[in-house]
Amino acid sequence: MVRFVLNGKDMQIDAPPDRRVVDLLREDLGLTGTKEGCGAGECGACTVLVDGETRLSCLMLAVQLEGRQVTTIEGLQRETGAGLHPVQEAFVEYGAVQCGFCTPGMALSAVRIIRRNPDPTRAEIREGLSGNLCRCTGYVKIVEAVEAAAWKMSNKPPEKPAKDAAP
Amino acid sequence: MKKELLEVGYAVPRQDARAKVTGEEKYALDHYPENLLWAGAKRAGVAHGRILEIDFAAAEALPGVFAVLTRKDVPGTNRQGIVHKDQPVLAGERVRHRGDPVALVLAENREVLAQALSLIRVEIEPLPAVFDPEEALKPDAPRIHERGNLLLHAKIEKGKAEEAFSECAVVVVETFEAPCQEHCFLETENGVAWQEPDGKIVMIVSTQAPFRDRFEIAHALGLEAGSIRIISPYLGGAFGGKDGATVQCLLALAALHAQGRPVKMWWEREESFAAGYKRHAARMYYRAGARADGTLHALQCRLYYDSGAYAHLGGEVLELGMEHAGGPYRIPHTDIEGWCVYTNNPIGGAMRGFGVCQVSFAFERVMDLLAAKLGLDPLDFRLKNALQRGDRNCTGVTLVHSTGIVPCLEALKRHALWTGREKWKLSAGPFKKRGAGLAAVFNAMGYGRGLPDSAVAKVEFTPEGRFRIYSGVPDMGQGNATAFLQIAGEILCQDASRLELIQPDTERCLPAGSSSAGRTTYTFGNALIRACREMKAKLCHRAALVLMADEERGFALLPGKVRHLPSGRDVDLDFLARLLPEADRSSVGQTVMPVSQDVPDTGKGFIIGFPHVFFSYAAHLAYVEIDELTGKIEVREYLAVTEGGRVINPQGFEQQVHGAVAQGIGYALMEQVALDQGQILNPNFADYLLPTSLDVPDIVSVSVETVEPTGPFGMKGIGEVGANAPVPAIAGAVEDAIGVRLTRSPFTGGRVLSMLEETP
Ligand code: FES
Ligand code: FES
């Protein structure tokens, strides 16, 4: 029996201790927002937040969730009350989503970047996203979206931040 | 700007983005029906050989194993393939590459499945194998198929190339090699299928071509196409790699043996590498000459594309490579010869840029070398020779449609990144060298002559007063679904709340071809325009009946209503919706893409898909910085100027350009399926490197809007063209920076460093 908090809800799950967390979420709990792109810790599509830190659910076992707070993409909205999380909003508005398969993992990594550093530079955003592969976007619009979300969450004036000047 | 209405020309955020960013969107992979079985294939693991025995007794006896199937359980021809049916669903006698499936296991869960697969013992007598296309053409090469190793040989001849070389002031001779590239869509090949009590096979699958899949499966398994239903939700990427059967035939076979239970097949990443299709590796021998006045005069090239073990779309990929071998330029004399050859390597197939990526590398580097020999500015040299409407391209086809390479090059020439490049180069730090490189490229749109590029679109006016578009072409991430909604919104004058889109389902939607070839929005969009216009006319007419108007004129379809303009009276769409009988609710439109009318007497040897008549164009500029100590290349700035007719959605347009460029940068700097005797040495993301957020710069995308009058609202497809330029642009920038001539990609730090050491 594993006990943990999932997207704000107390869970008691009768899963084998060596069940991969990604399978637990997707197959057992039907939370298919968490994706699996490689199963080997190399793509970041399976990213979830565990006690606020990004973790790769394809490398985690059910037993490792004991006593933890887990947030999946499905729980991100809950964190802000109603509607989309500002990161999600920015992903939509700035065109950071194409096929969308990397998106849940990217969005959760973005949330963590902004939590750690409310005013990240583009370089810091790129660094923070470097564990999440995206094959569709070339990352440009994802970086822009994260920048915009950080801006918005810091309650600064509602204007789009200027891009870093070209070198 | 925020718009309430969905209209053409606005940067409308993707309509599917919200469901994707919340995790609600259900991809094929997200379906886990009750009571499902897992299917998995045992792979040969031998590059070429004769199957002596498949011993699966132990696997079959394993508790939790539902069935083990081999060749003898396949009811039909056992042959799949889009053009040539040469690929077995399950190999029975012969294996031709390591990824060939030899047995299919159905099991209660993935753990049992993995164990069962490991228990199957396959005895294969190895046969001599061949891994290089030129080697495979030698008379004494091991024979891979009955018909030999040559899949396609073709020739394009225009003018008199051989003689023309004597009239050239400068001639360049060079050989280029580009490797096999993996698509690396994040959602690997997968699907789930079951057989209904009436015998029908239903499959939810990650596919680019649901309508064609039915015929592939039917042919391979001896079924009736009409008894197969394919549903294709949004894909987690595809880029060409899900055009053609991946899991489809195996899954359908599994479903036939699952006694009605649903079966899920999901290739792991390593299996996707081993069994999936790839961009063809190519070797290209080039010889090109120009006259003293700076006009291109003659081109001769010999192209060898490695098809791997099966045809898939190899012949067509080579054909496109040949058709683009002369670049977007006027060349009076061309002699282009190509061979697509079977080897025992993994299977080559469609990938964004479809054979054009490879020749773009060669031709654009040759352009730089010719310009240097002539002492001309590389951009001016390209401009001088750039194709214009009315010219004949290198195959001899007259360009009668929009041809926008000149405006692309001109926009690039005016851009600050072009004019500022010398200054930027001077400010490199210690042990760094900087350079700028240029490439002008194009990419054909559509299937080409001989394979009708058609689509049928349906729009339905629902009893709730909404408009439902039945899309026949999947959205693999390129955003065509949103473009379709904008097209419908534009014509029907409605906002998003009144519009919805059904992803392809062969039972609900109408045949519209594949999501590929840059034709998706063009062809389906044209069909959709017709359907929507008919719908609009219908609703105006029905409103006229309601209002008892004397004539149909003067009615306008507006958000939520139809208005009789002369009287100002409205008919609510909700009211009209309840009034219309079922039979009166839908409109259908169909189109076929125009084809070339002056088929040149070239292209001997092509079977279908030659020539093309629509092209999109692009001119790119790369700024690179090279670390002299490690040889590592960093792309610091990137400019992509693209011509694709009118832009339906500027945000979607940029997304496509960014993505294509990023894949091209990957192909230039790091991506290569490393092969040893047909074995993939890097079948995972730890060893096969993909660009991360640290490798791709802030790509600047500029759109040169022209108009393509045959396209929906003047558009052409631009999803592919951007992938063709990064390799030559980056190679050119490297030569500009350190004088090293790169003729083999990828340009890894190690390769650059060793070349730096060789250069005195
Ligand atoms: S699926 Fe976990 S990192 Fe790729
Ligand atoms: S949007 Fe497709 S992988 Fe990122």
Short mmCIF file of N, CA and C in Angstrom, two decimals, chain B residues 599-676:
data_model
loop_
_atom_site.label_atom_id
_atom_site.label_comp_id
_atom_site.label_asym_id
_atom_site.label_seq_id
_atom_site.Cartn_x
_atom_site.Cartn_y
_atom_site.Cartn_z
N VAL B 599 4.55 17.67 -69.14
CA VAL B 599 5.41 16.63 -68.60
C VAL B 599 6.62 16.48 -69.52
N PRO B 600 7.79 16.77 -68.99
CA PRO B 600 8.96 16.73 -69.86
C PRO B 600 9.33 15.30 -70.22
N ASP B 601 10.05 15.20 -71.28
CA ASP B 601 10.50 13.88 -71.71
C ASP B 601 11.72 13.48 -70.88
N THR B 602 11.63 13.79 -69.59
CA THR B 602 12.74 13.43 -68.71
C THR B 602 12.17 12.48 -67.68
N GLY B 603 12.90 12.31 -66.62
CA GLY B 603 12.37 11.48 -65.55
C GLY B 603 12.08 10.07 -66.01
N LYS B 604 12.92 9.57 -66.90
CA LYS B 604 12.71 8.19 -67.34
C LYS B 604 12.95 7.26 -66.16
N GLY B 605 12.04 6.36 -65.96
CA GLY B 605 12.20 5.41 -64.87
C GLY B 605 11.27 5.66 -63.71
N PHE B 606 10.70 6.85 -63.64
CA PHE B 606 9.78 7.11 -62.53
C PHE B 606 8.48 6.39 -62.76
N ILE B 607 7.89 5.96 -61.67
CA ILE B 607 6.64 5.22 -61.80
C ILE B 607 5.46 6.14 -61.55
N ILE B 608 5.46 6.77 -60.40
CA ILE B 608 4.40 7.73 -60.11
C ILE B 608 4.99 8.94 -59.43
N GLY B 609 4.22 10.01 -59.40
CA GLY B 609 4.62 11.16 -58.61
C GLY B 609 5.64 12.06 -59.27
N PHE B 610 5.73 12.03 -60.58
CA PHE B 610 6.64 12.94 -61.28
C PHE B 610 5.90 13.56 -62.46
N PRO B 611 6.05 14.81 -62.75
CA PRO B 611 6.76 15.79 -61.92
C PRO B 611 5.79 16.52 -61.01
N HIS B 612 6.33 17.45 -60.23
CA HIS B 612 5.52 18.33 -59.40
C HIS B 612 5.45 19.70 -60.07
N VAL B 613 4.48 20.47 -59.65
CA VAL B 613 4.32 21.75 -60.30
C VAL B 613 4.21 22.90 -59.29
N PHE B 614 3.97 22.55 -58.02
CA PHE B 614 3.92 23.57 -56.96
C PHE B 614 5.14 23.41 -56.05
N PHE B 615 5.74 24.52 -55.74
CA PHE B 615 6.89 24.49 -54.83
C PHE B 615 6.78 25.65 -53.85
N SER B 616 7.28 25.42 -52.65
CA SER B 616 7.48 26.51 -51.69
C SER B 616 8.98 26.76 -51.64
N TYR B 617 9.33 27.98 -51.26
CA TYR B 617 10.74 28.39 -51.34
C TYR B 617 11.21 28.98 -50.02
N ALA B 618 12.52 28.94 -49.81
CA ALA B 618 13.06 29.54 -48.59
C ALA B 618 14.52 29.92 -48.80
N ALA B 619 14.92 30.98 -48.12
CA ALA B 619 16.33 31.36 -48.07
C ALA B 619 16.70 31.51 -46.60
N HIS B 620 17.75 30.81 -46.19
CA HIS B 620 18.14 30.81 -44.78
C HIS B 620 19.56 31.36 -44.61
N LEU B 621 19.78 31.89 -43.42
CA LEU B 621 21.10 32.40 -43.06
C LEU B 621 21.44 31.89 -41.66
N ALA B 622 22.62 31.29 -41.53
CA ALA B 622 23.05 30.78 -40.22
C ALA B 622 24.31 31.51 -39.78
N TYR B 623 24.33 31.89 -38.52
CA TYR B 623 25.54 32.42 -37.88
C TYR B 623 26.08 31.30 -37.00
N VAL B 624 27.30 30.90 -37.21
CA VAL B 624 27.84 29.88 -36.33
C VAL B 624 29.12 30.36 -35.65
N GLU B 625 29.34 29.77 -34.50
CA GLU B 625 30.58 30.04 -33.78
C GLU B 625 31.23 28.70 -33.49
N ILE B 626 32.51 28.60 -33.82
CA ILE B 626 33.20 27.33 -33.65
C ILE B 626 34.25 27.46 -32.56
N ASP B 627 34.25 26.48 -31.70
CA ASP B 627 35.26 26.44 -30.65
C ASP B 627 36.48 25.74 -31.24
N GLU B 628 37.58 26.48 -31.33
CA GLU B 628 38.76 25.91 -31.99
C GLU B 628 39.39 24.77 -31.19
N LEU B 629 39.08 24.72 -29.91
CA LEU B 629 39.69 23.68 -29.08
C LEU B 629 38.92 22.37 -29.17
N THR B 630 37.61 22.47 -29.30
CA THR B 630 36.80 21.24 -29.32
C THR B 630 36.20 20.96 -30.70
N GLY B 631 36.20 21.95 -31.55
CA GLY B 631 35.57 21.79 -32.86
C GLY B 631 34.06 21.94 -32.80
N LYS B 632 33.53 22.17 -31.64
CA LYS B 632 32.08 22.23 -31.49
C LYS B 632 31.49 23.46 -32.19
N ILE B 633 30.43 23.20 -32.94
CA ILE B 633 29.76 24.28 -33.66
C ILE B 633 28.54 24.70 -32.87
N GLU B 634 28.41 26.00 -32.70
CA GLU B 634 27.20 26.50 -32.05
C GLU B 634 26.50 27.41 -33.06
N VAL B 635 25.21 27.18 -33.26
CA VAL B 635 24.44 28.06 -34.14
C VAL B 635 23.95 29.21 -33.28
N ARG B 636 24.42 30.40 -33.56
CA ARG B 636 24.13 31.53 -32.67
C ARG B 636 22.91 32.34 -33.11
N GLU B 637 22.77 32.48 -34.39
CA GLU B 637 21.61 33.22 -34.91
C GLU B 637 21.13 32.46 -36.13
N TYR B 638 19.82 32.56 -36.38
CA TYR B 638 19.31 31.85 -37.55
C TYR B 638 18.14 32.63 -38.14
N LEU B 639 18.22 32.87 -39.41
CA LEU B 639 17.16 33.60 -40.11
C LEU B 639 16.57 32.69 -41.19
N ALA B 640 15.26 32.57 -41.19
CA ALA B 640 14.59 31.76 -42.20
C ALA B 640 13.54 32.62 -42.90
N VAL B 641 13.74 32.84 -44.18
CA VAL B 641 12.76 33.58 -44.97
C VAL B 641 12.03 32.56 -45.84
N THR B 642 10.70 32.59 -45.78
CA THR B 642 9.93 31.53 -46.43
C THR B 642 8.85 32.11 -47.33
N GLU B 643 8.67 31.49 -48.47
CA GLU B 643 7.57 31.86 -49.36
C GLU B 643 6.64 30.67 -49.52
N GLY B 644 5.42 30.84 -49.06
CA GLY B 644 4.43 29.77 -49.18
C GLY B 644 3.08 30.32 -49.55
N GLY B 645 3.08 31.28 -50.45
CA GLY B 645 1.81 31.91 -50.81
C GLY B 645 1.32 32.76 -49.65
N ARG B 646 0.00 32.82 -49.49
CA ARG B 646 -0.58 33.58 -48.38
C ARG B 646 -0.54 32.73 -47.10
N VAL B 647 -0.45 33.41 -46.00
CA VAL B 647 -0.37 32.71 -44.72
C VAL B 647 -1.75 32.66 -44.06
N ILE B 648 -2.19 31.48 -43.74
CA ILE B 648 -3.51 31.33 -43.12
C ILE B 648 -3.43 31.65 -41.64
N ASN B 649 -2.33 31.25 -41.01
CA ASN B 649 -2.16 31.53 -39.59
C ASN B 649 -0.69 31.83 -39.31
N PRO B 650 -0.35 33.11 -39.09
CA PRO B 650 1.06 33.47 -38.91
C PRO B 650 1.73 32.71 -37.75
N GLN B 651 0.97 32.42 -36.70
CA GLN B 651 1.60 31.68 -35.60
C GLN B 651 1.92 30.25 -36.02
N GLY B 652 0.95 29.63 -36.69
CA GLY B 652 1.17 28.26 -37.17
C GLY B 652 2.30 28.19 -38.19
N PHE B 653 2.37 29.19 -39.01
CA PHE B 653 3.43 29.28 -40.02
C PHE B 653 4.80 29.30 -39.35
N GLU B 654 4.93 30.18 -38.35
CA GLU B 654 6.21 30.27 -37.63
C GLU B 654 6.54 28.97 -36.92
N GLN B 655 5.51 28.35 -36.35
CA GLN B 655 5.75 27.08 -35.66
C GLN B 655 6.36 26.06 -36.61
N GLN B 656 5.82 26.01 -37.82
CA GLN B 656 6.33 25.04 -38.80
C GLN B 656 7.77 25.37 -39.20
N VAL B 657 8.04 26.64 -39.38
CA VAL B 657 9.39 27.05 -39.77
C VAL B 657 10.37 26.71 -38.64
N HIS B 658 10.01 27.08 -37.42
CA HIS B 658 10.90 26.80 -36.29
C HIS B 658 11.21 25.31 -36.18
N GLY B 659 10.16 24.52 -36.25
CA GLY B 659 10.34 23.08 -36.07
C GLY B 659 11.19 22.46 -37.17
N ALA B 660 10.94 22.90 -38.40
CA ALA B 660 11.71 22.36 -39.52
C ALA B 660 13.17 22.76 -39.39
N VAL B 661 13.42 23.99 -39.02
CA VAL B 661 14.80 24.46 -38.88
C VAL B 661 15.49 23.68 -37.76
N ALA B 662 14.78 23.48 -36.66
CA ALA B 662 15.40 22.75 -35.54
C ALA B 662 15.79 21.34 -35.96
N GLN B 663 14.92 20.69 -36.74
CA GLN B 663 15.26 19.34 -37.20
C GLN B 663 16.44 19.38 -38.16
N GLY B 664 16.49 20.44 -38.95
CA GLY B 664 17.61 20.61 -39.87
C GLY B 664 18.92 20.88 -39.12
N ILE B 665 18.82 21.66 -38.06
CA ILE B 665 20.02 21.94 -37.25
C ILE B 665 20.50 20.63 -36.61
N GLY B 666 19.55 19.82 -36.16
CA GLY B 666 19.93 18.52 -35.60
C GLY B 666 20.64 17.66 -36.63
N TYR B 667 20.08 17.66 -37.83
CA TYR B 667 20.66 16.85 -38.92
C TYR B 667 22.05 17.37 -39.29
N ALA B 668 22.24 18.66 -39.17
CA ALA B 668 23.54 19.25 -39.49
C ALA B 668 24.57 18.95 -38.42
N LEU B 669 24.19 19.07 -37.17
CA LEU B 669 25.20 19.06 -36.10
C LEU B 669 25.38 17.74 -35.39
N MET B 670 24.33 16.96 -35.25
CA MET B 670 24.48 15.79 -34.38
C MET B 670 23.76 14.53 -34.78
N GLU B 671 22.74 14.64 -35.61
CA GLU B 671 21.90 13.46 -35.80
C GLU B 671 22.41 12.52 -36.89
N GLN B 672 22.51 11.28 -36.51
CA GLN B 672 22.91 10.24 -37.45
C GLN B 672 22.57 8.90 -36.81
N VAL B 673 21.82 8.08 -37.53
CA VAL B 673 21.59 6.73 -37.05
C VAL B 673 22.90 5.99 -37.33
N ALA B 674 23.65 5.70 -36.28
CA ALA B 674 24.97 5.08 -36.45
C ALA B 674 24.78 3.59 -36.69
N LEU B 675 25.27 3.11 -37.82
CA LEU B 675 25.03 1.72 -38.21
C LEU B 675 26.33 0.95 -38.31
N ASP B 676 26.27 -0.28 -37.83
CA ASP B 676 27.38 -1.19 -38.02
C ASP B 676 26.79 -2.52 -38.44
#
